[in-house]
Structure formats: structure tokens, C-alpha cells
Coordinates of C-alpha atoms and ligand atoms in Angstrom, one line a residue:
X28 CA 147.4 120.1 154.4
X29 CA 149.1 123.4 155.9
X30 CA 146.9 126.6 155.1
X31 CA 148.9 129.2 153.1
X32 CA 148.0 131.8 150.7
X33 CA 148.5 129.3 147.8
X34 CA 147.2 125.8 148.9
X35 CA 144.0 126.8 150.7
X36 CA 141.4 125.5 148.2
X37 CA 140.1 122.2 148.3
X38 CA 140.8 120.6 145.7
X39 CA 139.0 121.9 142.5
X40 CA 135.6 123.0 145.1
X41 CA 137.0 126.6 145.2
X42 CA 136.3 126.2 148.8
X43 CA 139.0 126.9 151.8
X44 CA 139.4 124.6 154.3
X45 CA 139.1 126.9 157.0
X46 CA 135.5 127.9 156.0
X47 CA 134.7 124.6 158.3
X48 CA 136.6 126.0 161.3
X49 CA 134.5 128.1 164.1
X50 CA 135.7 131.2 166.0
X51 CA 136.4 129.2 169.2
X52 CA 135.6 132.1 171.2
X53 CA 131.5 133.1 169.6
X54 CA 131.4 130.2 167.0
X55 CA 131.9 132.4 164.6
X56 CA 132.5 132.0 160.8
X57 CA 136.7 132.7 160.3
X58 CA 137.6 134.3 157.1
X59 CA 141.1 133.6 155.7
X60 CA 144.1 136.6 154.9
X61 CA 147.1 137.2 156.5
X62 CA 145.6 135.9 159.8
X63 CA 142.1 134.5 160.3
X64 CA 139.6 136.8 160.9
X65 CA 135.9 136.0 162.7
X66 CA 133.1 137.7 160.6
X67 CA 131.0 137.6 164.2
X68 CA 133.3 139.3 166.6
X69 CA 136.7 141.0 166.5
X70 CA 138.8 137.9 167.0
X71 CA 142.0 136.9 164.6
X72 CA 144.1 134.0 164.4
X73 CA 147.9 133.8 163.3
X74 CA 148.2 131.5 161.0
X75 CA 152.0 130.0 161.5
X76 CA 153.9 128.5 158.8
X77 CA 150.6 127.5 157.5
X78 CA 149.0 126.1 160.8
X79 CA 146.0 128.3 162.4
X80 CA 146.6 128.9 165.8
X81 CA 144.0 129.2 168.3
X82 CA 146.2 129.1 171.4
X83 CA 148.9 131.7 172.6
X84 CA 152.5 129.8 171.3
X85 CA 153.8 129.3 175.1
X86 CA 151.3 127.4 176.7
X87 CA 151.5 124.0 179.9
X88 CA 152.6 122.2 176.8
X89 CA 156.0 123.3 175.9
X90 CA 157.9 120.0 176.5
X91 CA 155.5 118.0 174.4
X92 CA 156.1 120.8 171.9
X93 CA 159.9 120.2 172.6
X94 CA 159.8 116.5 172.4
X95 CA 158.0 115.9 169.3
X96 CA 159.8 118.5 167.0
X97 CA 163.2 116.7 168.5
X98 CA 161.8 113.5 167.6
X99 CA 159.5 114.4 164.3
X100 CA 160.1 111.2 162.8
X101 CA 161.1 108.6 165.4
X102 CA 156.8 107.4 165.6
X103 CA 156.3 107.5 162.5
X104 CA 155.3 103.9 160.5
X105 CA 157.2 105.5 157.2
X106 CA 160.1 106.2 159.0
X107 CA 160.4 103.0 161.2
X108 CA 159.9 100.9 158.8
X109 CA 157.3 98.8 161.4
X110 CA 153.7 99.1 161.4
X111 CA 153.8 99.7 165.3
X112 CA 151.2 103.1 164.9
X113 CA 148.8 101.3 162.3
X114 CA 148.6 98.5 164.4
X115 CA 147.9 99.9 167.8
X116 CA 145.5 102.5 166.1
X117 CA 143.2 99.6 164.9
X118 CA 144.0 97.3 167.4
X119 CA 142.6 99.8 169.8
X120 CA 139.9 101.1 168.0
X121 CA 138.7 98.0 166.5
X122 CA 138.1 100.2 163.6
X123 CA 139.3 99.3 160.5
X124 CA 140.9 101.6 157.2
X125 CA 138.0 100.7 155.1
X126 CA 135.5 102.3 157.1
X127 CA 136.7 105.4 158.0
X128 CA 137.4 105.8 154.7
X129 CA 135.9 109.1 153.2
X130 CA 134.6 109.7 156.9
X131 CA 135.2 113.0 158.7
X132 CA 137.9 112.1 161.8
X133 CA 138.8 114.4 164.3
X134 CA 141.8 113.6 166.2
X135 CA 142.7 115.3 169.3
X136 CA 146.1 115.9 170.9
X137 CA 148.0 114.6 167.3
X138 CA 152.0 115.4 169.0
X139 CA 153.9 114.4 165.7
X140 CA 151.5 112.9 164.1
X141 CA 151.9 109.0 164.5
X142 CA 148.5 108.4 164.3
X143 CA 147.7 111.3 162.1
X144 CA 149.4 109.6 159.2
X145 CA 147.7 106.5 159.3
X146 CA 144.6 108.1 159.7
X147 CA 145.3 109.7 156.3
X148 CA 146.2 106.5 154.3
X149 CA 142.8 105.7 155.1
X150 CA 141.4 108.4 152.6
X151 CA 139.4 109.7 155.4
X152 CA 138.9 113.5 155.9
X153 CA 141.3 113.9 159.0
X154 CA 141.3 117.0 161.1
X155 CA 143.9 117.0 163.5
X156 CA 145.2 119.3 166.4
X157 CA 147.5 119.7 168.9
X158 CA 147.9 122.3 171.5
X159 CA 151.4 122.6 171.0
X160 CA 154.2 123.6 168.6
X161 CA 154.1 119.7 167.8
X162 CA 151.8 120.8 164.7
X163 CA 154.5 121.6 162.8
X164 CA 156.4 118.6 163.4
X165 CA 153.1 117.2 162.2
X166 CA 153.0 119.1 158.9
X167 CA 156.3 118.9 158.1
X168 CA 155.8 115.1 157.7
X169 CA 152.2 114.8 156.9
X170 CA 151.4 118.0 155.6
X171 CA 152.0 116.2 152.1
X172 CA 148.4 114.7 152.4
X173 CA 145.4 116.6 150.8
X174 CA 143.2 115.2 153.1
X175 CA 145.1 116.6 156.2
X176 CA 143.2 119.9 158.5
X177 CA 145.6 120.9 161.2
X178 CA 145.7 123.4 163.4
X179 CA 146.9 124.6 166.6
X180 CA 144.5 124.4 169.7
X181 CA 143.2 123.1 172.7
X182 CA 140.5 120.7 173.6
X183 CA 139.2 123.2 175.5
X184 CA 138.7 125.3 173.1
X185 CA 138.2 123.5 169.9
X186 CA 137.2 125.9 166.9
X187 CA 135.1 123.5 165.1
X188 CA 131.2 123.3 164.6
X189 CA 130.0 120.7 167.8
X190 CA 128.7 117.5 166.4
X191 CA 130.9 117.4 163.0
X192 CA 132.9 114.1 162.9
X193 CA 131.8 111.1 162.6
X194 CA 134.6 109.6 164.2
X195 CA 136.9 110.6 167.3
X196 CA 140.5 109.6 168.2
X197 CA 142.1 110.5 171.0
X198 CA 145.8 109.1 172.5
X199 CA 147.9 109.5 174.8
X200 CA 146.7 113.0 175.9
X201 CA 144.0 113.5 178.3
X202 CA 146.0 113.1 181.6
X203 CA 148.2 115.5 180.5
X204 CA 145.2 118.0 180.6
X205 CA 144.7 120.0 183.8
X206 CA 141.1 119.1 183.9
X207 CA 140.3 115.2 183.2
X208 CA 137.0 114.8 183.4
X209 CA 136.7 118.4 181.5
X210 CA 138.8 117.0 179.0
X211 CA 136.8 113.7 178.7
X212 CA 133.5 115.0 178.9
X213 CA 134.5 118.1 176.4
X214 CA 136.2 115.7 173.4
X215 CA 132.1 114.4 173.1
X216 CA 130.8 117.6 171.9
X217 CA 132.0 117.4 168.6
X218 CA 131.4 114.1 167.6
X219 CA 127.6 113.7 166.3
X220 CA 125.4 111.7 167.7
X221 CA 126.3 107.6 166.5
X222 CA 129.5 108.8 165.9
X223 CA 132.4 106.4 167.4
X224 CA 134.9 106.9 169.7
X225 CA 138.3 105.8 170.5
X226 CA 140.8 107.0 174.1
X227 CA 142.9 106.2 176.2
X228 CA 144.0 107.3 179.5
X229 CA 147.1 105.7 182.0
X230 CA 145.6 103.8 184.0
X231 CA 145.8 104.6 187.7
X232 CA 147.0 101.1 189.3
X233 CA 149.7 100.7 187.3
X234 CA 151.0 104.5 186.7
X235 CA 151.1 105.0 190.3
X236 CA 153.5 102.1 191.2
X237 CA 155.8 103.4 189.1
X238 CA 159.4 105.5 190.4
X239 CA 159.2 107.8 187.6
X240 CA 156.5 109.1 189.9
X241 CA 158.8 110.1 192.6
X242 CA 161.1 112.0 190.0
X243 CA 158.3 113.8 187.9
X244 CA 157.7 116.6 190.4
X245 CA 161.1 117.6 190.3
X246 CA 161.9 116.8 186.2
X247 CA 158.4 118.9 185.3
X248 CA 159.9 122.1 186.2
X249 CA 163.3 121.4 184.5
X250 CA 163.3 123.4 181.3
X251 CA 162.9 120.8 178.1
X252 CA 166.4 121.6 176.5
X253 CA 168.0 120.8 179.9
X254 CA 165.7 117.6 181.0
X255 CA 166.4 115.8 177.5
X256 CA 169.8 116.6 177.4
X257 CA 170.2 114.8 180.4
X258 CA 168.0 112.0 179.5
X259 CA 169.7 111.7 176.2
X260 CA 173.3 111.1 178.1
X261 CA 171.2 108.7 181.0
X262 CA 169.0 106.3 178.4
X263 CA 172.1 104.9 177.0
X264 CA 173.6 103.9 180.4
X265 CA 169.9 102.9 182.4
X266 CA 168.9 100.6 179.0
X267 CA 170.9 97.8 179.0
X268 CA 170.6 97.7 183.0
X269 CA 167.0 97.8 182.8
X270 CA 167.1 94.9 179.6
X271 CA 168.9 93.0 182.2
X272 CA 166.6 93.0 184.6
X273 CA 163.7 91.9 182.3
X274 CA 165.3 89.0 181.0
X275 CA 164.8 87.3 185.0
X276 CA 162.2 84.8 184.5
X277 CA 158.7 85.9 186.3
X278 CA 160.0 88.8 188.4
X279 CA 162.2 90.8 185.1
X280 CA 159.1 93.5 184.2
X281 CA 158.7 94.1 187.9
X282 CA 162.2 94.4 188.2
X283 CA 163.2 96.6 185.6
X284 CA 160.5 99.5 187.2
X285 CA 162.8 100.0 189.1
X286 CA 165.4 101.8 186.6
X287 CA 163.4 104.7 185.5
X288 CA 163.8 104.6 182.0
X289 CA 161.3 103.5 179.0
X290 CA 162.5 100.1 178.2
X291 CA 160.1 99.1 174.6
X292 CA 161.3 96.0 174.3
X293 CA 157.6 94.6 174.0
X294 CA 158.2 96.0 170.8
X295 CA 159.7 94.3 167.8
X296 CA 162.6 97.1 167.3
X297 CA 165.9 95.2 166.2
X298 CA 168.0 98.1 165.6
X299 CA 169.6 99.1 168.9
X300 CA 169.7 102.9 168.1
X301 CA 166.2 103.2 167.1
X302 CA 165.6 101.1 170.5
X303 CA 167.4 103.9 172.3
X304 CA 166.1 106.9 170.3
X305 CA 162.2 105.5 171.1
X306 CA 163.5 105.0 174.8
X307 CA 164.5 108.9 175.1
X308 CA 161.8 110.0 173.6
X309 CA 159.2 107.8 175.7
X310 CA 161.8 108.6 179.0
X311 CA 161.6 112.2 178.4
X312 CA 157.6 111.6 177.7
X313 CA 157.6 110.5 181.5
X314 CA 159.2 113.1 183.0
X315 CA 158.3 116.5 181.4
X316 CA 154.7 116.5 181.7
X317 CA 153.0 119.6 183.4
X318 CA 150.3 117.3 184.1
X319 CA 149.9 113.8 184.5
X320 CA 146.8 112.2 186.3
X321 CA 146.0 108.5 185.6
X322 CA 142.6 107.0 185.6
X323 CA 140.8 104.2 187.4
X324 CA 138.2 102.5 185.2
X325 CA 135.5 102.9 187.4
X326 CA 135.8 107.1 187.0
X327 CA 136.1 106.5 183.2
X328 CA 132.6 104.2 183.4
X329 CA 131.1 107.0 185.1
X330 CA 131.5 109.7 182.9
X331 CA 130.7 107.5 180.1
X332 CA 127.3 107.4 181.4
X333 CA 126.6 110.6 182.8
X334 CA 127.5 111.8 178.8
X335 CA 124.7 108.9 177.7
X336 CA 127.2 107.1 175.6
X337 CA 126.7 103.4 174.0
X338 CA 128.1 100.0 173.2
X339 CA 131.3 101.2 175.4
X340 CA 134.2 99.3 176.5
X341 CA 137.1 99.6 178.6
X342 CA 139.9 97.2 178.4
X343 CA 143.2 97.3 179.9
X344 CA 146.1 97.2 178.0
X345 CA 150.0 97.8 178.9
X346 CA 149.1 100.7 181.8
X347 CA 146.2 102.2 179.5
X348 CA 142.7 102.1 179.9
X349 CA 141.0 102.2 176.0
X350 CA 137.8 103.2 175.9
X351 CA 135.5 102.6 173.0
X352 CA 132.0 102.6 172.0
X353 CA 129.5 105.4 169.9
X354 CA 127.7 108.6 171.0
Ligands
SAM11 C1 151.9 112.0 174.9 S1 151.6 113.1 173.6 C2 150.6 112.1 172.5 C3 150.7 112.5 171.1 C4 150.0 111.6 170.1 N1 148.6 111.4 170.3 C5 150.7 110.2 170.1 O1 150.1 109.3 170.7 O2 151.8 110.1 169.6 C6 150.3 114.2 174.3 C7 149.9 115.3 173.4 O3 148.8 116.0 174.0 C8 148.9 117.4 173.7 N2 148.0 118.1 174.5 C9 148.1 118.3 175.9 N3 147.0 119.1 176.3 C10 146.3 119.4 175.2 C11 145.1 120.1 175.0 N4 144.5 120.8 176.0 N5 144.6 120.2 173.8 C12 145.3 119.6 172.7 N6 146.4 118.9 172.9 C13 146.9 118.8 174.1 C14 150.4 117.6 173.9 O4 150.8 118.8 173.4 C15 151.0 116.4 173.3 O5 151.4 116.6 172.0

């Protein structure tokens, strides 16, 4: 649900929403007007189009906020049609909608909100950022759930009370922080203790044998509008080279690396121009990134035990690492 001066009650409680959100800066309690104010220091917060915002509005993530507000709807189960969010969300996770149902969920780095509206169909209480102008991509589609907190931030500064969510959800994002194992290690804080975890990180073997590596360093500094401009005329050309080159028994996946584009067909998408629209989006995903550092398993098994955490795994699966378990 977007704050605004007319929707900020919980339901019937005659309590904001924002009363659970923390001065990120003192930890502060953040009274609503105009802006947010912190009763403790003399920190405000915009609120834009309804969203808080806790970070300044040009930040390393412009591209991702450029991305997801071309593509709002592309993810999104309701607008696909396929349930290729839900499934991966609880495939991963192992989690399933009945028991995080009614439970607090904090989801970090939501981009347009794939995951965010699954989340909510589950009835849980979902609080969801992003540290880019993706939020209101995000609300525009899932602002229509009560059970929706979003707000603009950063991991690294999360304005939340530490220890508050039972549960903790966190794709695609954390190599595309500056600081990984700041990142990692940082996401823990404000899940309470037993509470369970879910995220996942490229893994390094695979991401570093890829081309798109070689093209990255020059494609990050391209401004977004330019970048997907051009990878909106490429996909259409690279695509059917690249299906091509898959369909050779054995060698075909290793093949088609070699045509830098995002070729989903390990996906059941029938329709070729929602195939193409997922493959500019997921292309452009490649190359815009400020930062992109993948992660070998034995890093992510080491900060899992330096932060004490339990019952954790790390599996493999298509060039991620997911790592699970409870604080
Ligand atoms: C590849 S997208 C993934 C979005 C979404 N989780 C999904 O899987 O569709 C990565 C997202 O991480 C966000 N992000 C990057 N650094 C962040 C930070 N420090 N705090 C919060 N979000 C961040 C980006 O803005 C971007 O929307």
C-alpha cells in the first residue's frame, strides 16, 4: 500500500503504517505530514507519490530504476499469465504460502515487484524496498494490496527496527551492491533470531565464463535510455541466432554463450514477443549494472558462519547460488 494523506491507516487500527518505520540515520521514531519527520533528530523524508524515500532519487541504481519502470509488467505472474515468479519463489525458498501467511516478510531489493506480489497473495504482512525508482513501478501494480509497506531505500540503510521480520527474501540483488559481504552480512540484522532466510547471488564459475563480461565495462557507463534502445533493436536480431545454436545436441547452451543476449528458453514462454520482451529486459539486466560481483560458495559458507546462522544450504541452480536456512 502507497502512503498518502488518505490511505495511511491500517485498516480500522487507527494506526499509520509508517509508525513501524525507524529514522535510518538515529533509529528514530518518523512521524507522517507532508514528508516524514524523526521525532529524535532533525531528519525528513519525502514521501514520493506515496512511497517514503530514504535515499537521494539519483543513486548507482539508475538503470535498474530505468529497466523496471520500462518493463513494470513483463515479471509479473498476473500479467504473464505463467506462474514463473510463484514457482521460483517457493521452489527456492522451500517455503510455502501457508506459512508465511500472516507473517511479517521483508523483502529486499523488490525491482518491480515479481516477487512482491506473490509474497502478498500469501496474506502475509510484506514490507518491501528497493533502492531505486523501481518502487513505483512496484506500487503501481501492487500498490492495490492492503498488506503491501514499500518504500524507497537501501540495504544499507534500512529504516526498520533490527530484528522485525520473521522472514527474509532477497533476489537477484546483492551483487549488484558495491559491498557484498556488507550487503550479506547487513540483510541479517533485521530478521529476528529463528527467523528464515531466502538469497541468492550469481554464482562466480558460471558468471565469469560468460562474454557479457567483456562488454559490461563498457555498456555500464552508457546512459540507460541509450543502452536499451540499442538492445531493444539487437535482441530481435541476436535471438533466433542464439535459439539456433541451442537446439545443437550436447554443445547448443555452450554454444549459444557465445551471442550475448538472454536467451529464456528454459522457460515455458510460447508467445514469441513476450519471449523477446523477457529477453530485453534480462539483456539489458546484463549490461547496465553499476555493479556486478558473483559469488563462489565457499565465501557465501563463510559468512554464513561467521553471522552464526543455522540449518543453511547452498544449492546451485541456473548460475545462482540460493542460500537458505534460519537465524
Ligand atoms: C536484478 S534486480 C532484481 C529485482 C527483483 N528482486 C527481481 O528479482 O525481480 C536488482 C534490484 O536490486 C536493487 N538494489 C541494488 N542495490 C540495492 C541496495 N543497496 N538496496 C536496495 N536495493 C538495491 C536494484 O535497484 C534492482 O531493482
Amino acid at each position: 500500500m502507497a502512503l498518502s494523506k488518505h490511505s495511511h491507516n491500517d485498516a480500522g487500527t487507527g494506526v499509520h503504517w509508517c509508525d513501524a518505520l525507524r529514522c535510518p540515520r538515529c533509529g528514530g521514531a518518523l512521524r507522517a505530514e507532508d514528508e516524514l519527520h524523526c521525532d529524535a533528530c532533525p531528519a525528513t523524508y519525502p514521501i514520493d507519490r506515496g512511497v517514503p524515500r530514504f535515499v537521494p532519487s539519483d543513486n548507482y541504481a539508475e538503470g535498474f530504476g530505468y529497466q523496471w519502470n520500462q518493463h513494470r509488467l513483463t515479471q509479473l505472474d498476473s500479467h504473464s499469465g505463467l506462474p514463473i515468479s510463484r514457482e521460483r519463489l517457493f521452489r527456492s525458498s522451500g517455503w510455502t504460502a501457508e506459512e508465511l501467511h500472516g507473517r511479517r516478510v521483508l523483502e529486499c531489493g523488490s525491482g518491480a515487484g515479481r516477487f512482491t506480489e506473490v509474497l502478498c497473495e500469501t496474506g502475509a504482512e510484506v514490507t518491501s524496498f528497493d533502492i531505486s525508482s523501481a518502487v513505483h513501478a512496484n506500487a503501481a501494480s501492487n500498490g492495490r494490496f492492503p498488506n503491501l509497506r514499500l518504500v524507497q531505500a537501501s540495504i544499507y540503510e534500512m529504516p526498520f527496527p533490527e530484528e522485525s521480520f520473521d522472514y527474509l527474501l532477497c533476489f537477484g540483488v546483492i551483487q549488484h551492491t558495491p559491498d557484498v559481504e556488507r550487503t550479506f552480512k547487513t540483510l541479517f540484522r533485521y530478521l529476528r533470531p529463528g527467523g528464515r532466510f531466502c538469497v541468492d547471488v550469481y554464482a562466480a564459475m558460471v558468471a565469469y565464463t560468460h562474454p557479457r563480461h567483456l562488454l559490461r565495462p563498457i555498456t555500464r557507463r552508457v546512459p540507460p535510455a541509450t543502452l536499451y534502445s540499442f538492445v531493444r533493436k539487437a535482441v530481435p536480431r541476436l535471438l533466433p541466432l542464439s535459439t539456433a545454436l541451442h537446439s545443437v545436441p550436447k554443445a547448443g547452451p555452450y554454444l549459444a554463450r557465445l551471442v550475448p543476449v538472454a536467451n529464456l528458453s528454459y522457460l515455458d514462454i510460447k508467445d514469441p514477443r513476450m519471449q523477446r520482451n523477457w529477453s530485453v529486459l534480462d539483456t539489458f539486466d546484463w549490461l547496465a549494472p553499476r555493479y556486478e560481483s558473483p559469488q563462489t560458495r565457499r565465501r557465501l559458507r563463510r559468512w554464513t558462519t561467521e553471522l552464526g546462522l543455522s540449518e543453511v544450504s547452498i544449492e546451485r541452480h541456473r548460475g545462482l547460488y540460493v542460500v537458505r536456512g534460519v537465524k
